[in-house]
Amino acid sequence: MISGLRLVKDGHVPYVTAYEQLPEEMKLVGQEALFFHVETIPSHRSVHKEAQGLLLFLQLPAFPPVSQQTLLHPAPLCLRYLTDANLPGNTLTCRTQLVPQTDQLHRWVCVLMERADMADESCHTVDLASQPDLPAYDLQAAALLIVTMKVLFGLDDQTEWYLTRLNWIYQTRLVPRMTQRLWFCSTELFSFRKWYRLVQAALTRAQQRRNQDIARKQWKGKNVFFTNKRDKHFAIKKRRISESIQMCFKRLSSQPAAVQDAGPSSFLFCWGGEDGSNGSDGPGLHHLKLDGVVSLNRGFVTPWNFKYWHPPLRPCNPRTCSSHYGELEPTLPRSFVWLLQLFAFMLDVEAWRLFDAVLEVERRVFGVKSPQSGQQIEIEENAGKWRRRRTRTEKQTRTQS
């Protein structure tokens, strides 16, 4: 759905001027022509709501199962968003037994997905008998990525920068001297600070391009649109006046008369070139390793970040209560808010919708009554099992009791 709406906004799919694609035999005259007079593009929320209502109205049969090989499953969707966000993780499979590497972010996403019981195809297959709600596949995948980043980097405005300093010390001081004694000896380690600066610059340019595209967007087609034959003369005259005014504004603003239209793509950013060469947004970081933020302890791969924070997870009544993102946003860590806004911009959705999707994933992973801090994840090196380890705060609480 996200890719389809992006293609519509970029003009690659005729939606605003769909009446121009109709054959000549179909003449739009009268009030019926107003159905094709579109002046706005629907949002992701409105399209999802209409699809849900249409599903219930038509009483459609069960959809085909959404397995891990389909593009709607969170596993391939997360891999796609990892690539678009320039994050390390080019693993092509989600089975932890088949992926011995522990330095790929996609594997941690898959383990988190298993823990949240979101890998089963029954959670994503629409069936009016068992699953009547239409899942928001894109929001679920982006929420899994954000929760995984919180697990590894903390995103509390302190832990992520502390890990960045540790990586710098390892790469500049310890690795050249003690390569054989370190558990990780690779110099290609992922740096959160470098990634943040690179993506922030690309995000700023993308936001400017989007604002310029919105300002230059033409809501009128080449053919004159009119509902009555008597209004045809006035419609043609208004078209000529508007075109002459547009040409005057283009000359005064020193803007090119025609903007080069890029080809259709489901990706928002383009990574791979050095220093933005070849039209890219910057160098790619997909090959970097996460060895600087995880450690091997007693056969388990554990993040250096020893605790996980989250807002209160007790759900509210959706009929009487709406999203609390507006109230909580000033108190949330800035790193988490920035990451939330990054994926919200990539998906072209509201930040509060993505925030609610993150809370839903956290409820499935940690439970509704879990403490707001003190969670930790361990992954067994061979079997890929999930374990939750007690933190220092929990150990002291149990000792005192």
mmCIF file of N, CA, C and O in Angstrom, residues 13-96:
data_model
loop_
_atom_site.group_PDB
_atom_site.id
_atom_site.type_symbol
_atom_site.label_atom_id
_atom_site.label_comp_id
_atom_site.label_asym_id
_atom_site.label_seq_id
_atom_site.Cartn_x
_atom_site.Cartn_y
_atom_site.Cartn_z
ATOM 1 N N VAL A 13 1.375 6.582 -11.344
ATOM 2 C CA VAL A 13 0.081 5.907 -11.461
ATOM 3 C C VAL A 13 -0.988 6.982 -11.648
ATOM 4 O O VAL A 13 -1.105 7.894 -10.812
ATOM 5 N N PRO A 14 -1.742 6.955 -12.727
ATOM 6 C CA PRO A 14 -2.741 8.018 -12.966
ATOM 7 C C PRO A 14 -3.892 7.922 -11.979
ATOM 8 O O PRO A 14 -4.709 7.009 -12.035
ATOM 9 N N TYR A 15 -3.934 8.861 -11.076
ATOM 10 C CA TYR A 15 -5.029 8.930 -10.105
ATOM 11 C C TYR A 15 -5.730 10.280 -10.177
ATOM 12 O O TYR A 15 -6.955 10.350 -10.278
ATOM 13 N N VAL A 16 -4.963 11.344 -10.161
ATOM 14 C CA VAL A 16 -5.557 12.675 -10.246
ATOM 15 C C VAL A 16 -6.145 12.904 -11.632
ATOM 16 O O VAL A 16 -7.217 13.507 -11.780
ATOM 17 N N THR A 17 -5.474 12.444 -12.654
ATOM 18 C CA THR A 17 -5.931 12.609 -14.037
ATOM 19 C C THR A 17 -6.308 11.262 -14.643
ATOM 20 O O THR A 17 -5.957 10.965 -15.790
ATOM 21 N N ALA A 18 -7.019 10.450 -13.885
ATOM 22 C CA ALA A 18 -7.388 9.122 -14.390
ATOM 23 C C ALA A 18 -8.370 9.206 -15.549
ATOM 24 O O ALA A 18 -8.416 8.297 -16.391
ATOM 25 N N TYR A 19 -9.133 10.281 -15.627
ATOM 26 C CA TYR A 19 -10.123 10.398 -16.709
ATOM 27 C C TYR A 19 -9.453 10.520 -18.072
ATOM 28 O O TYR A 19 -10.072 10.256 -19.110
ATOM 29 N N GLU A 20 -8.187 10.929 -18.112
ATOM 30 C CA GLU A 20 -7.491 11.034 -19.393
ATOM 31 C C GLU A 20 -7.139 9.675 -19.976
ATOM 32 O O GLU A 20 -6.856 9.575 -21.172
ATOM 33 N N GLN A 21 -7.140 8.637 -19.154
ATOM 34 C CA GLN A 21 -6.823 7.297 -19.632
ATOM 35 C C GLN A 21 -8.049 6.563 -20.161
ATOM 36 O O GLN A 21 -7.914 5.449 -20.668
ATOM 37 N N LEU A 22 -9.219 7.154 -20.031
ATOM 38 C CA LEU A 22 -10.434 6.503 -20.517
ATOM 39 C C LEU A 22 -10.493 6.565 -22.044
ATOM 40 O O LEU A 22 -9.971 7.510 -22.656
ATOM 41 N N PRO A 23 -11.113 5.584 -22.687
ATOM 42 C CA PRO A 23 -11.234 5.622 -24.161
ATOM 43 C C PRO A 23 -12.136 6.762 -24.609
ATOM 44 O O PRO A 23 -12.905 7.334 -23.829
ATOM 45 N N GLU A 24 -12.023 7.080 -25.885
ATOM 46 C CA GLU A 24 -12.797 8.189 -26.423
ATOM 47 C C GLU A 24 -14.297 7.920 -26.413
ATOM 48 O O GLU A 24 -15.103 8.854 -26.428
ATOM 49 N N GLU A 25 -14.685 6.643 -26.402
ATOM 50 C CA GLU A 25 -16.114 6.329 -26.400
ATOM 51 C C GLU A 25 -16.789 6.735 -25.090
ATOM 52 O O GLU A 25 -18.001 6.940 -25.045
ATOM 53 N N MET A 26 -15.996 6.807 -24.029
ATOM 54 C CA MET A 26 -16.547 7.161 -22.719
ATOM 55 C C MET A 26 -16.394 8.661 -22.502
ATOM 56 O O MET A 26 -15.300 9.152 -22.194
ATOM 57 N N LYS A 27 -17.453 9.396 -22.671
ATOM 58 C CA LYS A 27 -17.436 10.835 -22.507
ATOM 59 C C LYS A 27 -17.960 11.187 -21.122
ATOM 60 O O LYS A 27 -19.033 10.742 -20.721
ATOM 61 N N LEU A 28 -17.201 11.990 -20.412
ATOM 62 C CA LEU A 28 -17.572 12.395 -19.063
ATOM 63 C C LEU A 28 -18.393 13.666 -19.140
ATOM 64 O O LEU A 28 -17.873 14.768 -19.357
ATOM 65 N N VAL A 29 -19.698 13.517 -18.980
ATOM 66 C CA VAL A 29 -20.616 14.645 -19.043
ATOM 67 C C VAL A 29 -21.609 14.503 -17.896
ATOM 68 O O VAL A 29 -22.069 13.400 -17.593
ATOM 69 N N GLY A 30 -21.937 15.601 -17.259
ATOM 70 C CA GLY A 30 -22.931 15.585 -16.202
ATOM 71 C C GLY A 30 -22.303 15.375 -14.838
ATOM 72 O O GLY A 30 -21.089 15.503 -14.635
ATOM 73 N N GLN A 31 -23.154 15.041 -13.886
ATOM 74 C CA GLN A 31 -22.705 14.876 -12.513
ATOM 75 C C GLN A 31 -21.809 13.656 -12.324
ATOM 76 O O GLN A 31 -21.037 13.602 -11.374
ATOM 77 N N GLU A 32 -21.914 12.670 -13.209
ATOM 78 C CA GLU A 32 -21.064 11.490 -13.089
ATOM 79 C C GLU A 32 -19.597 11.834 -13.294
ATOM 80 O O GLU A 32 -18.708 11.127 -12.808
ATOM 81 N N ALA A 33 -19.315 12.907 -14.020
ATOM 82 C CA ALA A 33 -17.930 13.295 -14.249
ATOM 83 C C ALA A 33 -17.248 13.779 -12.977
ATOM 84 O O ALA A 33 -16.017 13.778 -12.889
ATOM 85 N N LEU A 34 -18.029 14.186 -11.971
ATOM 86 C CA LEU A 34 -17.433 14.668 -10.724
ATOM 87 C C LEU A 34 -16.713 13.565 -9.957
ATOM 88 O O LEU A 34 -15.875 13.852 -9.102
ATOM 89 N N PHE A 35 -17.027 12.300 -10.244
ATOM 90 C CA PHE A 35 -16.316 11.206 -9.576
ATOM 91 C C PHE A 35 -14.839 11.200 -9.963
ATOM 92 O O PHE A 35 -13.995 10.699 -9.210
ATOM 93 N N PHE A 36 -14.511 11.716 -11.130
ATOM 94 C CA PHE A 36 -13.130 11.722 -11.594
ATOM 95 C C PHE A 36 -12.441 13.064 -11.340
ATOM 96 O O PHE A 36 -11.304 13.244 -11.738
ATOM 97 N N HIS A 37 -13.148 13.984 -10.684
ATOM 98 C CA HIS A 37 -12.561 15.284 -10.376
ATOM 99 C C HIS A 37 -11.890 15.185 -9.009
ATOM 100 O O HIS A 37 -12.506 15.430 -7.965
ATOM 101 N N VAL A 38 -10.611 14.820 -8.986
ATOM 102 C CA VAL A 38 -9.865 14.560 -7.750
ATOM 103 C C VAL A 38 -8.938 15.725 -7.486
ATOM 104 O O VAL A 38 -8.212 16.181 -8.376
ATOM 105 N N GLU A 39 -8.967 16.230 -6.262
ATOM 106 C CA GLU A 39 -8.088 17.331 -5.875
ATOM 107 C C GLU A 39 -7.216 16.985 -4.685
ATOM 108 O O GLU A 39 -6.399 17.807 -4.266
ATOM 109 N N THR A 40 -7.354 15.804 -4.126
ATOM 110 C CA THR A 40 -6.514 15.363 -3.012
ATOM 111 C C THR A 40 -6.152 13.895 -3.210
ATOM 112 O O THR A 40 -6.870 13.154 -3.886
ATOM 113 N N ILE A 41 -5.051 13.520 -2.609
ATOM 114 C CA ILE A 41 -4.602 12.129 -2.629
ATOM 115 C C ILE A 41 -4.873 11.527 -1.252
ATOM 116 O O ILE A 41 -4.492 12.110 -0.232
ATOM 117 N N PRO A 42 -5.539 10.405 -1.171
ATOM 118 C CA PRO A 42 -5.888 9.848 0.144
ATOM 119 C C PRO A 42 -4.654 9.448 0.928
ATOM 120 O O PRO A 42 -3.619 9.099 0.367
ATOM 121 N N SER A 43 -4.776 9.490 2.233
ATOM 122 C CA SER A 43 -3.693 9.091 3.116
ATOM 123 C C SER A 43 -3.703 7.578 3.339
ATOM 124 O O SER A 43 -4.656 6.883 2.972
ATOM 125 N N HIS A 44 -2.645 7.103 3.961
ATOM 126 C CA HIS A 44 -2.549 5.670 4.254
ATOM 127 C C HIS A 44 -3.656 5.241 5.214
ATOM 128 O O HIS A 44 -4.233 4.156 5.080
ATOM 129 N N ARG A 45 -3.964 6.090 6.165
ATOM 130 C CA ARG A 45 -4.986 5.743 7.149
ATOM 131 C C ARG A 45 -6.359 5.625 6.497
ATOM 132 O O ARG A 45 -7.114 4.683 6.779
ATOM 133 N N SER A 46 -6.711 6.572 5.619
ATOM 134 C CA SER A 46 -8.019 6.535 4.977
ATOM 135 C C SER A 46 -8.145 5.347 4.030
ATOM 136 O O SER A 46 -9.203 4.699 3.974
ATOM 137 N N VAL A 47 -7.086 5.025 3.308
ATOM 138 C CA VAL A 47 -7.138 3.877 2.401
ATOM 139 C C VAL A 47 -7.279 2.584 3.191
ATOM 140 O O VAL A 47 -8.053 1.679 2.821
ATOM 141 N N HIS A 48 -6.549 2.473 4.284
ATOM 142 C CA HIS A 48 -6.643 1.262 5.116
ATOM 143 C C HIS A 48 -8.038 1.136 5.729
ATOM 144 O O HIS A 48 -8.587 0.028 5.834
ATOM 145 N N LYS A 49 -8.626 2.251 6.138
ATOM 146 C CA LYS A 49 -9.968 2.217 6.714
ATOM 147 C C LYS A 49 -11.002 1.816 5.674
ATOM 148 O O LYS A 49 -11.919 1.027 5.958
ATOM 149 N N GLU A 50 -10.877 2.347 4.450
ATOM 150 C CA GLU A 50 -11.806 1.974 3.389
ATOM 151 C C GLU A 50 -11.654 0.505 3.002
ATOM 152 O O GLU A 50 -12.644 -0.182 2.725
ATOM 153 N N ALA A 51 -10.431 0.013 2.985
ATOM 154 C CA ALA A 51 -10.208 -1.394 2.658
ATOM 155 C C ALA A 51 -10.810 -2.305 3.729
ATOM 156 O O ALA A 51 -11.381 -3.366 3.417
ATOM 157 N N GLN A 52 -10.683 -1.894 4.996
ATOM 158 C CA GLN A 52 -11.283 -2.687 6.071
ATOM 159 C C GLN A 52 -12.804 -2.697 5.964
ATOM 160 O O GLN A 52 -13.432 -3.758 6.126
ATOM 161 N N GLY A 53 -13.402 -1.550 5.680
ATOM 162 C CA GLY A 53 -14.846 -1.513 5.514
ATOM 163 C C GLY A 53 -15.324 -2.308 4.311
ATOM 164 O O GLY A 53 -16.368 -2.975 4.361
ATOM 165 N N LEU A 54 -14.561 -2.269 3.220
ATOM 166 C CA LEU A 54 -14.931 -3.048 2.033
ATOM 167 C C LEU A 54 -14.810 -4.544 2.296
ATOM 168 O O LEU A 54 -15.611 -5.345 1.795
ATOM 169 N N LEU A 55 -13.818 -4.916 3.088
ATOM 170 C CA LEU A 55 -13.642 -6.331 3.432
ATOM 171 C C LEU A 55 -14.841 -6.859 4.216
ATOM 172 O O LEU A 55 -15.339 -7.961 3.945
ATOM 173 N N LEU A 56 -15.316 -6.088 5.169
ATOM 174 C CA LEU A 56 -16.457 -6.531 5.966
ATOM 175 C C LEU A 56 -17.766 -6.467 5.177
ATOM 176 O O LEU A 56 -18.650 -7.297 5.374
ATOM 177 N N PHE A 57 -17.875 -5.495 4.294
ATOM 178 C CA PHE A 57 -19.111 -5.342 3.529
ATOM 179 C C PHE A 57 -19.281 -6.469 2.514
ATOM 180 O O PHE A 57 -20.383 -7.017 2.346
ATOM 181 N N LEU A 58 -18.218 -6.832 1.834
ATOM 182 C CA LEU A 58 -18.301 -7.874 0.812
ATOM 183 C C LEU A 58 -18.237 -9.281 1.385
ATOM 184 O O LEU A 58 -18.519 -10.244 0.665
ATOM 185 N N GLN A 59 -17.838 -9.401 2.677
ATOM 186 C CA GLN A 59 -17.713 -10.718 3.298
ATOM 187 C C GLN A 59 -16.821 -11.629 2.444
ATOM 188 O O GLN A 59 -17.208 -12.737 2.056
ATOM 189 N N LEU A 60 -15.621 -11.133 2.195
ATOM 190 C CA LEU A 60 -14.701 -11.865 1.333
ATOM 191 C C LEU A 60 -14.211 -13.136 2.009
ATOM 192 O O LEU A 60 -14.101 -13.194 3.248
ATOM 193 N N PRO A 61 -13.896 -14.159 1.239
ATOM 194 C CA PRO A 61 -13.355 -15.387 1.839
ATOM 195 C C PRO A 61 -11.927 -15.159 2.344
ATOM 196 O O PRO A 61 -11.342 -14.091 2.181
ATOM 197 N N ALA A 62 -11.389 -16.177 2.958
ATOM 198 C CA ALA A 62 -10.047 -16.075 3.535
ATOM 199 C C ALA A 62 -9.019 -15.801 2.440
ATOM 200 O O ALA A 62 -9.070 -16.390 1.360
ATOM 201 N N PHE A 63 -8.087 -14.904 2.726
ATOM 202 C CA PHE A 63 -7.041 -14.571 1.781
ATOM 203 C C PHE A 63 -5.999 -15.691 1.735
ATOM 204 O O PHE A 63 -5.925 -16.524 2.642
ATOM 205 N N PRO A 64 -5.179 -15.735 0.709
ATOM 206 C CA PRO A 64 -4.081 -16.717 0.684
ATOM 207 C C PRO A 64 -3.133 -16.494 1.853
ATOM 208 O O PRO A 64 -2.944 -15.364 2.317
ATOM 209 N N PRO A 65 -2.545 -17.550 2.388
ATOM 210 C CA PRO A 65 -1.659 -17.401 3.552
ATOM 211 C C PRO A 65 -0.449 -16.521 3.236
ATOM 212 O O PRO A 65 0.150 -16.629 2.168
ATOM 213 N N VAL A 66 -0.109 -15.666 4.192
ATOM 214 C CA VAL A 66 1.038 -14.763 4.057
ATOM 215 C C VAL A 66 2.238 -15.457 4.700
ATOM 216 O O VAL A 66 2.466 -15.360 5.907
ATOM 217 N N SER A 67 3.002 -16.165 3.902
ATOM 218 C CA SER A 67 4.186 -16.873 4.388
ATOM 219 C C SER A 67 5.391 -15.958 4.350
ATOM 220 O O SER A 67 5.322 -14.812 3.903
ATOM 221 N N GLN A 68 6.532 -16.471 4.803
ATOM 222 C CA GLN A 68 7.750 -15.666 4.836
ATOM 223 C C GLN A 68 8.310 -15.421 3.452
ATOM 224 O O GLN A 68 9.227 -14.609 3.303
ATOM 225 N N GLN A 69 7.806 -16.097 2.445
ATOM 226 C CA GLN A 69 8.268 -15.868 1.079
ATOM 227 C C GLN A 69 7.488 -14.759 0.379
ATOM 228 O O GLN A 69 7.920 -14.276 -0.666
ATOM 229 N N THR A 70 6.353 -14.357 0.940
ATOM 230 C CA THR A 70 5.556 -13.292 0.328
ATOM 231 C C THR A 70 6.072 -11.933 0.778
ATOM 232 O O THR A 70 6.656 -11.795 1.856
ATOM 233 N N LEU A 71 5.818 -10.927 -0.041
ATOM 234 C CA LEU A 71 6.347 -9.599 0.228
ATOM 235 C C LEU A 71 5.587 -8.873 1.332
ATOM 236 O O LEU A 71 6.058 -7.839 1.816
ATOM 237 N N LEU A 72 4.425 -9.379 1.735
ATOM 238 C CA LEU A 72 3.667 -8.748 2.806
ATOM 239 C C LEU A 72 4.115 -9.189 4.187
ATOM 240 O O LEU A 72 3.719 -8.569 5.187
ATOM 241 N N HIS A 73 4.931 -10.217 4.271
ATOM 242 C CA HIS A 73 5.400 -10.703 5.569
ATOM 243 C C HIS A 73 6.410 -9.718 6.150
ATOM 244 O O HIS A 73 7.168 -9.076 5.411
ATOM 245 N N PRO A 74 6.454 -9.573 7.483
ATOM 246 C CA PRO A 74 7.413 -8.618 8.074
ATOM 247 C C PRO A 74 8.870 -8.924 7.763
ATOM 248 O O PRO A 74 9.690 -7.995 7.744
ATOM 249 N N ALA A 75 9.228 -10.192 7.521
ATOM 250 C CA ALA A 75 10.631 -10.519 7.259
ATOM 251 C C ALA A 75 11.159 -9.838 5.994
ATOM 252 O O ALA A 75 12.172 -9.123 6.057
ATOM 253 N N PRO A 76 10.552 -10.005 4.825
ATOM 254 C CA PRO A 76 11.068 -9.278 3.655
ATOM 255 C C PRO A 76 10.807 -7.782 3.714
ATOM 256 O O PRO A 76 11.593 -6.994 3.179
ATOM 257 N N LEU A 77 9.727 -7.356 4.369
ATOM 258 C CA LEU A 77 9.480 -5.931 4.492
ATOM 259 C C LEU A 77 10.545 -5.255 5.349
ATOM 260 O O LEU A 77 11.018 -4.150 5.021
ATOM 261 N N CYS A 78 10.942 -5.902 6.440
ATOM 262 C CA CYS A 78 12.005 -5.342 7.282
ATOM 263 C C CYS A 78 13.318 -5.263 6.526
ATOM 264 O O CYS A 78 14.077 -4.301 6.675
ATOM 265 N N LEU A 79 13.602 -6.275 5.716
ATOM 266 C CA LEU A 79 14.822 -6.247 4.920
ATOM 267 C C LEU A 79 14.801 -5.096 3.930
ATOM 268 O O LEU A 79 15.829 -4.446 3.687
ATOM 269 N N ARG A 80 13.658 -4.834 3.379
ATOM 270 C CA ARG A 80 13.540 -3.704 2.445
ATOM 271 C C ARG A 80 13.761 -2.378 3.152
ATOM 272 O O ARG A 80 14.476 -1.495 2.654
ATOM 273 N N TYR A 81 13.167 -2.195 4.344
ATOM 274 C CA TYR A 81 13.331 -0.941 5.066
ATOM 275 C C TYR A 81 14.736 -0.815 5.649
ATOM 276 O O TYR A 81 15.237 0.308 5.824
ATOM 277 N N LEU A 82 15.379 -1.932 5.969
ATOM 278 C CA LEU A 82 16.787 -1.881 6.367
ATOM 279 C C LEU A 82 17.645 -1.322 5.240
ATOM 280 O O LEU A 82 18.544 -0.497 5.459
ATOM 281 N N THR A 83 17.366 -1.764 4.022
ATOM 282 C CA THR A 83 18.119 -1.274 2.875
ATOM 283 C C THR A 83 17.850 0.198 2.625
ATOM 284 O O THR A 83 18.776 0.974 2.349
ATOM 285 N N ASP A 84 16.600 0.609 2.736
ATOM 286 C CA ASP A 84 16.252 1.997 2.473
ATOM 287 C C ASP A 84 16.800 2.931 3.538
ATOM 288 O O ASP A 84 17.159 4.076 3.245
ATOM 289 N N ALA A 85 16.883 2.472 4.783
ATOM 290 C CA ALA A 85 17.400 3.296 5.879
ATOM 291 C C ALA A 85 18.904 3.207 6.030
ATOM 292 O O ALA A 85 19.459 3.812 6.963
ATOM 293 N N ASN A 86 19.584 2.448 5.167
ATOM 294 C CA ASN A 86 21.045 2.339 5.177
ATOM 295 C C ASN A 86 21.555 1.718 6.475
ATOM 296 O O ASN A 86 22.579 2.139 7.033
ATOM 297 N N LEU A 87 20.852 0.720 6.961
ATOM 298 C CA LEU A 87 21.247 0.009 8.172
ATOM 299 C C LEU A 87 21.927 -1.301 7.808
ATOM 300 O O LEU A 87 21.629 -1.894 6.770
ATOM 301 N N PRO A 88 22.837 -1.784 8.636
ATOM 302 C CA PRO A 88 23.531 -3.044 8.316
ATOM 303 C C PRO A 88 22.593 -4.226 8.439
ATOM 304 O O PRO A 88 21.843 -4.344 9.406
ATOM 305 N N GLY A 89 22.623 -5.089 7.450
ATOM 306 C CA GLY A 89 21.770 -6.268 7.494
ATOM 307 C C GLY A 89 21.340 -6.667 6.117
ATOM 308 O O GLY A 89 20.315 -6.215 5.634
ATOM 309 N N ASN A 90 22.111 -7.514 5.462
ATOM 310 C CA ASN A 90 21.767 -7.986 4.119
ATOM 311 C C ASN A 90 21.483 -9.470 4.112
ATOM 312 O O ASN A 90 21.688 -10.157 3.130
ATOM 313 N N THR A 91 21.002 -9.992 5.264
ATOM 314 C CA THR A 91 20.673 -11.401 5.343
ATOM 315 C C THR A 91 19.412 -11.686 4.547
ATOM 316 O O THR A 91 18.428 -10.969 4.651
ATOM 317 N N LEU A 92 19.422 -12.757 3.772
ATOM 318 C CA LEU A 92 18.308 -13.054 2.879
ATOM 319 C C LEU A 92 17.360 -14.098 3.443
ATOM 320 O O LEU A 92 16.397 -14.459 2.798
ATOM 321 N N THR A 93 17.600 -14.592 4.619
ATOM 322 C CA THR A 93 16.709 -15.583 5.203
ATOM 323 C C THR A 93 16.443 -15.224 6.641
ATOM 324 O O THR A 93 17.201 -14.501 7.268
ATOM 325 N N CYS A 94 15.361 -15.726 7.158
ATOM 326 C CA CYS A 94 14.940 -15.349 8.505
ATOM 327 C C CYS A 94 15.112 -16.475 9.508
ATOM 328 O O CYS A 94 14.974 -16.270 10.691
ATOM 329 N N ARG A 95 15.411 -17.674 9.065
ATOM 330 C CA ARG A 95 15.574 -18.777 9.989
ATOM 331 C C ARG A 95 16.917 -18.650 10.703
ATOM 332 O O ARG A 95 17.970 -18.654 10.079
ATOM 333 N N THR A 96 16.869 -18.527 12.031
ATOM 334 C CA THR A 96 18.091 -18.315 12.778
ATOM 335 C C THR A 96 19.029 -19.508 12.696
ATOM 336 O O THR A 96 20.224 -19.373 12.843
#
